[in-house]
Amino acid sequence: MPFLKIGMNAIVNRKAVRVTGVFNSRLKGKLINVNDKEIYFYPTWETAYYDESWNIIRDYRSEHEKQFMKSAEHYLMRWRDNEFELHELIELAQKEARNEAIDDILKLMHDHEEEIYIGVFEDIEKLKI
């Protein structure tokens, strides 16, 4: 893995990490913004590597994991580019996640429409922010 450097950023199993070293066949890293807790991880298991500006270098995550983390990385890039203060970004992400969850529920209900009282659709749609 010639691109790998001590000090580079990574997302490991959905956690932001700074690579600090090597231990046997694994890498060592410190969780970013979590009391510098040290973790050990396999270099290619659900891991994505980034440069110092959080631009992606290499991604070893499964397609499912990539899709799950896509919006989180989107917010990270917006924060990096100073579009928002961190607390504003967290609020925006929470609102979008809530609305997406409501859309998923509505789709599921629509697929089984004959079994659900139609007023429930309207009540759930009102929950969107």
Short mmCIF file of N, CA and C in Angstrom, two decimals:
data_model
loop_
_atom_site.label_atom_id
_atom_site.label_comp_id
_atom_site.label_asym_id
_atom_site.label_seq_id
_atom_site.Cartn_x
_atom_site.Cartn_y
_atom_site.Cartn_z
N MET A 1 0.85 -1.18 0.00
CA MET A 1 0.00 0.00 0.00
C MET A 1 0.90 1.25 0.00
N PRO A 2 1.43 1.58 -1.14
CA PRO A 2 2.40 2.68 -1.21
C PRO A 2 1.84 4.05 -0.85
N PHE A 3 0.56 4.24 -0.93
CA PHE A 3 -0.05 5.54 -0.60
C PHE A 3 -0.13 5.78 0.91
N LEU A 4 -0.03 4.72 1.69
CA LEU A 4 -0.24 4.79 3.13
C LEU A 4 0.89 5.53 3.84
N LYS A 5 0.52 6.50 4.70
CA LYS A 5 1.49 7.28 5.46
C LYS A 5 1.02 7.45 6.90
N ILE A 6 1.96 7.48 7.79
CA ILE A 6 1.65 7.78 9.19
C ILE A 6 1.08 9.21 9.23
N GLY A 7 0.01 9.39 9.97
CA GLY A 7 -0.60 10.70 10.11
C GLY A 7 -1.76 10.96 9.16
N MET A 8 -1.98 10.05 8.21
CA MET A 8 -3.09 10.30 7.27
C MET A 8 -4.42 9.99 7.93
N ASN A 9 -5.47 10.55 7.38
CA ASN A 9 -6.82 10.36 7.89
C ASN A 9 -7.46 9.12 7.28
N ALA A 10 -8.36 8.52 8.04
CA ALA A 10 -9.08 7.35 7.55
C ALA A 10 -10.44 7.29 8.20
N ILE A 11 -11.35 6.62 7.53
CA ILE A 11 -12.63 6.24 8.13
C ILE A 11 -12.54 4.73 8.29
N VAL A 12 -12.62 4.26 9.53
CA VAL A 12 -12.50 2.84 9.84
C VAL A 12 -13.77 2.41 10.56
N ASN A 13 -14.51 1.53 9.92
CA ASN A 13 -15.74 1.04 10.53
C ASN A 13 -16.60 2.19 11.05
N ARG A 14 -16.74 3.22 10.20
CA ARG A 14 -17.58 4.41 10.46
C ARG A 14 -17.00 5.36 11.50
N LYS A 15 -15.72 5.25 11.81
CA LYS A 15 -15.09 6.14 12.78
C LYS A 15 -13.93 6.89 12.13
N ALA A 16 -13.82 8.19 12.43
CA ALA A 16 -12.70 8.99 11.91
C ALA A 16 -11.45 8.67 12.72
N VAL A 17 -10.36 8.36 12.01
CA VAL A 17 -9.12 7.90 12.64
C VAL A 17 -7.93 8.58 11.99
N ARG A 18 -6.89 8.83 12.79
CA ARG A 18 -5.60 9.27 12.26
C ARG A 18 -4.63 8.12 12.42
N VAL A 19 -4.03 7.66 11.33
CA VAL A 19 -3.10 6.53 11.36
C VAL A 19 -1.85 6.92 12.13
N THR A 20 -1.47 6.08 13.12
CA THR A 20 -0.30 6.39 13.95
C THR A 20 0.82 5.37 13.86
N GLY A 21 0.55 4.21 13.27
CA GLY A 21 1.62 3.22 13.19
C GLY A 21 1.14 1.87 12.70
N VAL A 22 2.02 0.88 12.84
CA VAL A 22 1.75 -0.49 12.39
C VAL A 22 1.92 -1.41 13.57
N PHE A 23 1.07 -2.44 13.67
CA PHE A 23 1.17 -3.44 14.72
C PHE A 23 0.84 -4.79 14.09
N ASN A 24 1.87 -5.64 13.95
CA ASN A 24 1.73 -6.93 13.25
C ASN A 24 1.16 -6.68 11.86
N SER A 25 0.05 -7.31 11.52
CA SER A 25 -0.53 -7.12 10.19
C SER A 25 -1.61 -6.04 10.18
N ARG A 26 -1.73 -5.35 11.29
CA ARG A 26 -2.77 -4.31 11.40
C ARG A 26 -2.14 -2.93 11.49
N LEU A 27 -2.99 -1.93 11.38
CA LEU A 27 -2.57 -0.54 11.58
C LEU A 27 -3.06 -0.06 12.93
N LYS A 28 -2.35 0.91 13.48
CA LYS A 28 -2.78 1.59 14.71
C LYS A 28 -3.27 2.95 14.31
N GLY A 29 -4.26 3.43 15.03
CA GLY A 29 -4.76 4.77 14.79
C GLY A 29 -5.38 5.34 16.04
N LYS A 30 -5.53 6.65 16.05
CA LYS A 30 -6.21 7.32 17.16
C LYS A 30 -7.51 7.89 16.64
N LEU A 31 -8.58 7.64 17.40
CA LEU A 31 -9.87 8.19 17.02
C LEU A 31 -9.80 9.71 17.09
N ILE A 32 -10.30 10.37 16.09
CA ILE A 32 -10.28 11.83 16.04
C ILE A 32 -11.44 12.35 16.87
N ASN A 33 -11.15 13.26 17.77
CA ASN A 33 -12.14 13.91 18.64
C ASN A 33 -12.83 12.95 19.61
N VAL A 34 -12.18 11.85 19.96
CA VAL A 34 -12.74 10.93 20.95
C VAL A 34 -11.63 10.58 21.93
N ASN A 35 -11.16 11.56 22.65
CA ASN A 35 -10.13 11.38 23.67
C ASN A 35 -8.89 10.65 23.15
N ASP A 36 -8.61 10.77 21.86
CA ASP A 36 -7.43 10.13 21.26
C ASP A 36 -7.32 8.65 21.58
N LYS A 37 -8.45 7.96 21.70
CA LYS A 37 -8.44 6.53 21.97
C LYS A 37 -7.73 5.81 20.84
N GLU A 38 -6.86 4.87 21.19
CA GLU A 38 -6.11 4.12 20.19
C GLU A 38 -6.89 2.88 19.78
N ILE A 39 -6.90 2.62 18.45
CA ILE A 39 -7.55 1.42 17.94
C ILE A 39 -6.59 0.70 16.99
N TYR A 40 -6.88 -0.56 16.73
CA TYR A 40 -6.12 -1.37 15.78
C TYR A 40 -7.09 -1.85 14.72
N PHE A 41 -6.66 -1.83 13.46
CA PHE A 41 -7.57 -2.22 12.39
C PHE A 41 -6.80 -2.82 11.22
N TYR A 42 -7.51 -3.67 10.46
CA TYR A 42 -6.93 -4.25 9.26
C TYR A 42 -6.99 -3.22 8.14
N PRO A 43 -5.93 -3.05 7.38
CA PRO A 43 -5.84 -1.94 6.41
C PRO A 43 -6.90 -1.93 5.32
N THR A 44 -7.48 -3.08 4.99
CA THR A 44 -8.44 -3.11 3.88
C THR A 44 -9.84 -3.52 4.31
N TRP A 45 -10.12 -3.58 5.60
CA TRP A 45 -11.45 -3.98 6.05
C TRP A 45 -12.29 -2.74 6.38
N GLU A 46 -13.30 -2.47 5.53
CA GLU A 46 -14.22 -1.34 5.74
C GLU A 46 -13.48 -0.06 6.07
N THR A 47 -12.44 0.23 5.28
CA THR A 47 -11.58 1.39 5.54
C THR A 47 -11.45 2.24 4.28
N ALA A 48 -11.50 3.55 4.47
CA ALA A 48 -11.24 4.50 3.39
C ALA A 48 -10.15 5.45 3.87
N TYR A 49 -9.23 5.79 2.99
CA TYR A 49 -8.10 6.65 3.34
C TYR A 49 -8.24 8.02 2.68
N TYR A 50 -7.83 9.05 3.42
CA TYR A 50 -7.98 10.43 2.97
C TYR A 50 -6.68 11.20 3.20
N ASP A 51 -6.50 12.27 2.44
CA ASP A 51 -5.35 13.15 2.68
C ASP A 51 -5.68 14.11 3.83
N GLU A 52 -4.78 15.06 4.08
CA GLU A 52 -4.97 15.97 5.22
C GLU A 52 -6.19 16.87 5.07
N SER A 53 -6.69 17.06 3.84
CA SER A 53 -7.88 17.88 3.61
C SER A 53 -9.14 17.03 3.46
N TRP A 54 -9.04 15.75 3.78
CA TRP A 54 -10.14 14.80 3.71
C TRP A 54 -10.62 14.56 2.28
N ASN A 55 -9.70 14.63 1.34
CA ASN A 55 -9.99 14.18 -0.02
C ASN A 55 -9.67 12.68 -0.07
N ILE A 56 -10.56 11.90 -0.65
CA ILE A 56 -10.40 10.45 -0.63
C ILE A 56 -9.22 10.01 -1.51
N ILE A 57 -8.44 9.08 -0.98
CA ILE A 57 -7.29 8.53 -1.71
C ILE A 57 -7.60 7.10 -2.16
N ARG A 58 -8.07 6.26 -1.24
CA ARG A 58 -8.36 4.86 -1.55
C ARG A 58 -9.51 4.41 -0.67
N ASP A 59 -10.41 3.61 -1.23
CA ASP A 59 -11.59 3.17 -0.49
C ASP A 59 -11.72 1.66 -0.57
N TYR A 60 -11.69 1.00 0.60
CA TYR A 60 -11.81 -0.45 0.68
C TYR A 60 -13.14 -0.87 1.31
N ARG A 61 -14.10 0.04 1.38
CA ARG A 61 -15.37 -0.29 2.01
C ARG A 61 -16.30 -1.02 1.03
N SER A 62 -17.22 -1.80 1.58
CA SER A 62 -18.22 -2.49 0.75
C SER A 62 -19.15 -1.45 0.14
N GLU A 63 -19.85 -1.83 -0.92
CA GLU A 63 -20.79 -0.90 -1.56
C GLU A 63 -21.85 -0.42 -0.58
N HIS A 64 -22.33 -1.33 0.26
CA HIS A 64 -23.34 -0.95 1.25
C HIS A 64 -22.79 0.10 2.21
N GLU A 65 -21.58 -0.10 2.66
CA GLU A 65 -20.95 0.84 3.59
C GLU A 65 -20.68 2.18 2.92
N LYS A 66 -20.25 2.14 1.65
CA LYS A 66 -20.02 3.39 0.92
C LYS A 66 -21.29 4.20 0.82
N GLN A 67 -22.40 3.54 0.52
CA GLN A 67 -23.68 4.24 0.40
C GLN A 67 -24.09 4.82 1.74
N PHE A 68 -23.91 4.05 2.81
CA PHE A 68 -24.28 4.51 4.15
C PHE A 68 -23.48 5.75 4.53
N MET A 69 -22.20 5.75 4.22
CA MET A 69 -21.32 6.85 4.64
C MET A 69 -21.32 8.03 3.68
N LYS A 70 -21.96 7.87 2.53
CA LYS A 70 -21.92 8.91 1.51
C LYS A 70 -22.37 10.27 2.05
N SER A 71 -23.48 10.30 2.77
CA SER A 71 -23.98 11.58 3.26
C SER A 71 -23.09 12.12 4.38
N ALA A 72 -22.53 11.25 5.20
CA ALA A 72 -21.63 11.71 6.26
C ALA A 72 -20.40 12.40 5.67
N GLU A 73 -19.85 11.81 4.62
CA GLU A 73 -18.69 12.40 3.97
C GLU A 73 -19.06 13.72 3.29
N HIS A 74 -20.26 13.78 2.77
CA HIS A 74 -20.74 15.01 2.15
C HIS A 74 -20.74 16.15 3.19
N TYR A 75 -21.22 15.86 4.38
CA TYR A 75 -21.24 16.88 5.44
C TYR A 75 -19.83 17.24 5.88
N LEU A 76 -18.97 16.24 5.96
CA LEU A 76 -17.58 16.50 6.34
C LEU A 76 -16.91 17.45 5.36
N MET A 77 -17.15 17.24 4.07
CA MET A 77 -16.56 18.12 3.06
C MET A 77 -17.11 19.54 3.17
N ARG A 78 -18.38 19.66 3.46
CA ARG A 78 -18.98 20.99 3.59
C ARG A 78 -18.42 21.72 4.81
N TRP A 79 -18.17 20.97 5.89
CA TRP A 79 -17.58 21.58 7.08
C TRP A 79 -16.13 21.99 6.78
N ARG A 80 -15.41 21.11 6.09
CA ARG A 80 -14.03 21.41 5.72
C ARG A 80 -13.95 22.68 4.88
N ASP A 81 -14.92 22.87 3.99
CA ASP A 81 -14.93 24.03 3.11
C ASP A 81 -15.55 25.26 3.77
N ASN A 82 -15.78 25.18 5.08
CA ASN A 82 -16.30 26.29 5.88
C ASN A 82 -17.66 26.80 5.43
N GLU A 83 -18.48 25.91 4.91
CA GLU A 83 -19.83 26.31 4.53
C GLU A 83 -20.72 26.48 5.76
N PHE A 84 -20.43 25.73 6.82
CA PHE A 84 -21.25 25.75 8.02
C PHE A 84 -20.36 25.63 9.25
N GLU A 85 -20.88 26.11 10.37
CA GLU A 85 -20.30 25.79 11.67
C GLU A 85 -20.68 24.34 11.96
N LEU A 86 -19.91 23.67 12.79
CA LEU A 86 -20.14 22.25 13.04
C LEU A 86 -21.53 21.98 13.61
N HIS A 87 -21.99 22.80 14.56
CA HIS A 87 -23.31 22.55 15.15
C HIS A 87 -24.42 22.72 14.10
N GLU A 88 -24.24 23.65 13.16
CA GLU A 88 -25.22 23.83 12.09
C GLU A 88 -25.24 22.60 11.18
N LEU A 89 -24.08 22.08 10.91
CA LEU A 89 -23.96 20.91 10.05
C LEU A 89 -24.61 19.69 10.69
N ILE A 90 -24.42 19.54 12.00
CA ILE A 90 -25.04 18.42 12.71
C ILE A 90 -26.56 18.53 12.65
N GLU A 91 -27.09 19.74 12.87
CA GLU A 91 -28.54 19.94 12.79
C GLU A 91 -29.07 19.64 11.40
N LEU A 92 -28.36 20.08 10.37
CA LEU A 92 -28.77 19.83 8.99
C LEU A 92 -28.77 18.33 8.71
N ALA A 93 -27.74 17.64 9.13
CA ALA A 93 -27.65 16.20 8.91
C ALA A 93 -28.79 15.47 9.63
N GLN A 94 -29.10 15.90 10.84
CA GLN A 94 -30.19 15.27 11.59
C GLN A 94 -31.53 15.47 10.89
N LYS A 95 -31.77 16.69 10.40
CA LYS A 95 -33.02 16.96 9.68
C LYS A 95 -33.12 16.12 8.42
N GLU A 96 -32.05 16.06 7.66
CA GLU A 96 -32.08 15.29 6.42
C GLU A 96 -32.25 13.80 6.71
N ALA A 97 -31.62 13.30 7.74
CA ALA A 97 -31.76 11.88 8.10
C ALA A 97 -33.19 11.58 8.55
N ARG A 98 -33.78 12.49 9.31
CA ARG A 98 -35.17 12.31 9.76
C ARG A 98 -36.11 12.28 8.56
N ASN A 99 -35.93 13.23 7.65
CA ASN A 99 -36.80 13.28 6.47
C ASN A 99 -36.61 12.05 5.59
N GLU A 100 -35.38 11.58 5.46
CA GLU A 100 -35.12 10.38 4.67
C GLU A 100 -35.78 9.16 5.30
N ALA A 101 -35.73 9.07 6.62
CA ALA A 101 -36.37 7.96 7.32
C ALA A 101 -37.89 8.01 7.13
N ILE A 102 -38.45 9.20 7.18
CA ILE A 102 -39.89 9.34 6.96
C ILE A 102 -40.25 8.93 5.53
N ASP A 103 -39.45 9.35 4.56
CA ASP A 103 -39.68 8.94 3.17
C ASP A 103 -39.64 7.43 3.03
N ASP A 104 -38.67 6.80 3.71
CA ASP A 104 -38.58 5.33 3.65
C ASP A 104 -39.83 4.67 4.23
N ILE A 105 -40.33 5.21 5.33
CA ILE A 105 -41.54 4.67 5.96
C ILE A 105 -42.73 4.84 5.02
N LEU A 106 -42.84 6.02 4.42
CA LEU A 106 -43.95 6.28 3.51
C LEU A 106 -43.91 5.34 2.30
N LYS A 107 -42.72 5.08 1.78
CA LYS A 107 -42.59 4.16 0.65
C LYS A 107 -43.01 2.76 1.06
N LEU A 108 -42.54 2.34 2.22
CA LEU A 108 -42.92 1.01 2.70
C LEU A 108 -44.44 0.91 2.89
N MET A 109 -45.03 1.96 3.45
CA MET A 109 -46.47 1.97 3.65
C MET A 109 -47.21 1.97 2.31
N HIS A 110 -46.70 2.74 1.36
CA HIS A 110 -47.34 2.81 0.05
C HIS A 110 -47.33 1.44 -0.63
N ASP A 111 -46.25 0.69 -0.43
CA ASP A 111 -46.15 -0.64 -1.02
C ASP A 111 -47.19 -1.60 -0.42
N HIS A 112 -47.70 -1.25 0.76
CA HIS A 112 -48.71 -2.08 1.44
C HIS A 112 -49.96 -1.25 1.74
N GLU A 113 -50.29 -0.38 0.83
CA GLU A 113 -51.34 0.62 1.01
C GLU A 113 -52.68 0.03 1.44
N GLU A 114 -53.04 -1.10 0.88
CA GLU A 114 -54.35 -1.65 1.19
C GLU A 114 -54.50 -2.04 2.65
N GLU A 115 -53.38 -2.17 3.35
CA GLU A 115 -53.42 -2.61 4.75
C GLU A 115 -53.38 -1.45 5.74
N ILE A 116 -53.20 -0.23 5.25
CA ILE A 116 -52.97 0.90 6.16
C ILE A 116 -54.01 1.98 5.93
N TYR A 117 -54.53 2.52 7.01
CA TYR A 117 -55.46 3.63 6.95
C TYR A 117 -54.79 4.83 6.30
N ILE A 118 -55.45 5.42 5.31
CA ILE A 118 -54.85 6.48 4.49
C ILE A 118 -54.47 7.70 5.35
N GLY A 119 -55.16 7.96 6.43
CA GLY A 119 -54.84 9.10 7.30
C GLY A 119 -53.46 8.99 7.92
N VAL A 120 -52.95 7.79 8.05
CA VAL A 120 -51.63 7.58 8.62
C VAL A 120 -50.57 8.20 7.71
N PHE A 121 -50.76 8.09 6.40
CA PHE A 121 -49.83 8.72 5.45
C PHE A 121 -49.72 10.22 5.73
N GLU A 122 -50.87 10.86 5.84
CA GLU A 122 -50.89 12.31 6.05
C GLU A 122 -50.23 12.69 7.37
N ASP A 123 -50.50 11.93 8.41
CA ASP A 123 -49.90 12.21 9.72
C ASP A 123 -48.39 12.09 9.67
N ILE A 124 -47.90 11.07 8.99
CA ILE A 124 -46.45 10.86 8.93
C ILE A 124 -45.79 11.93 8.06
N GLU A 125 -46.42 12.32 6.96
CA GLU A 125 -45.86 13.37 6.11
C GLU A 125 -45.72 14.69 6.87
N LYS A 126 -46.59 14.95 7.82
CA LYS A 126 -46.52 16.18 8.62
C LYS A 126 -45.28 16.22 9.51
N LEU A 127 -44.67 15.06 9.76
CA LEU A 127 -43.48 15.00 10.62
C LEU A 127 -42.24 15.54 9.93
N LYS A 128 -42.27 15.64 8.60
CA LYS A 128 -41.09 16.12 7.88
C LYS A 128 -40.78 17.56 8.27
N ILE A 129 -39.49 17.84 8.33
CA ILE A 129 -39.04 19.18 8.75
C ILE A 129 -38.70 20.00 7.53
#
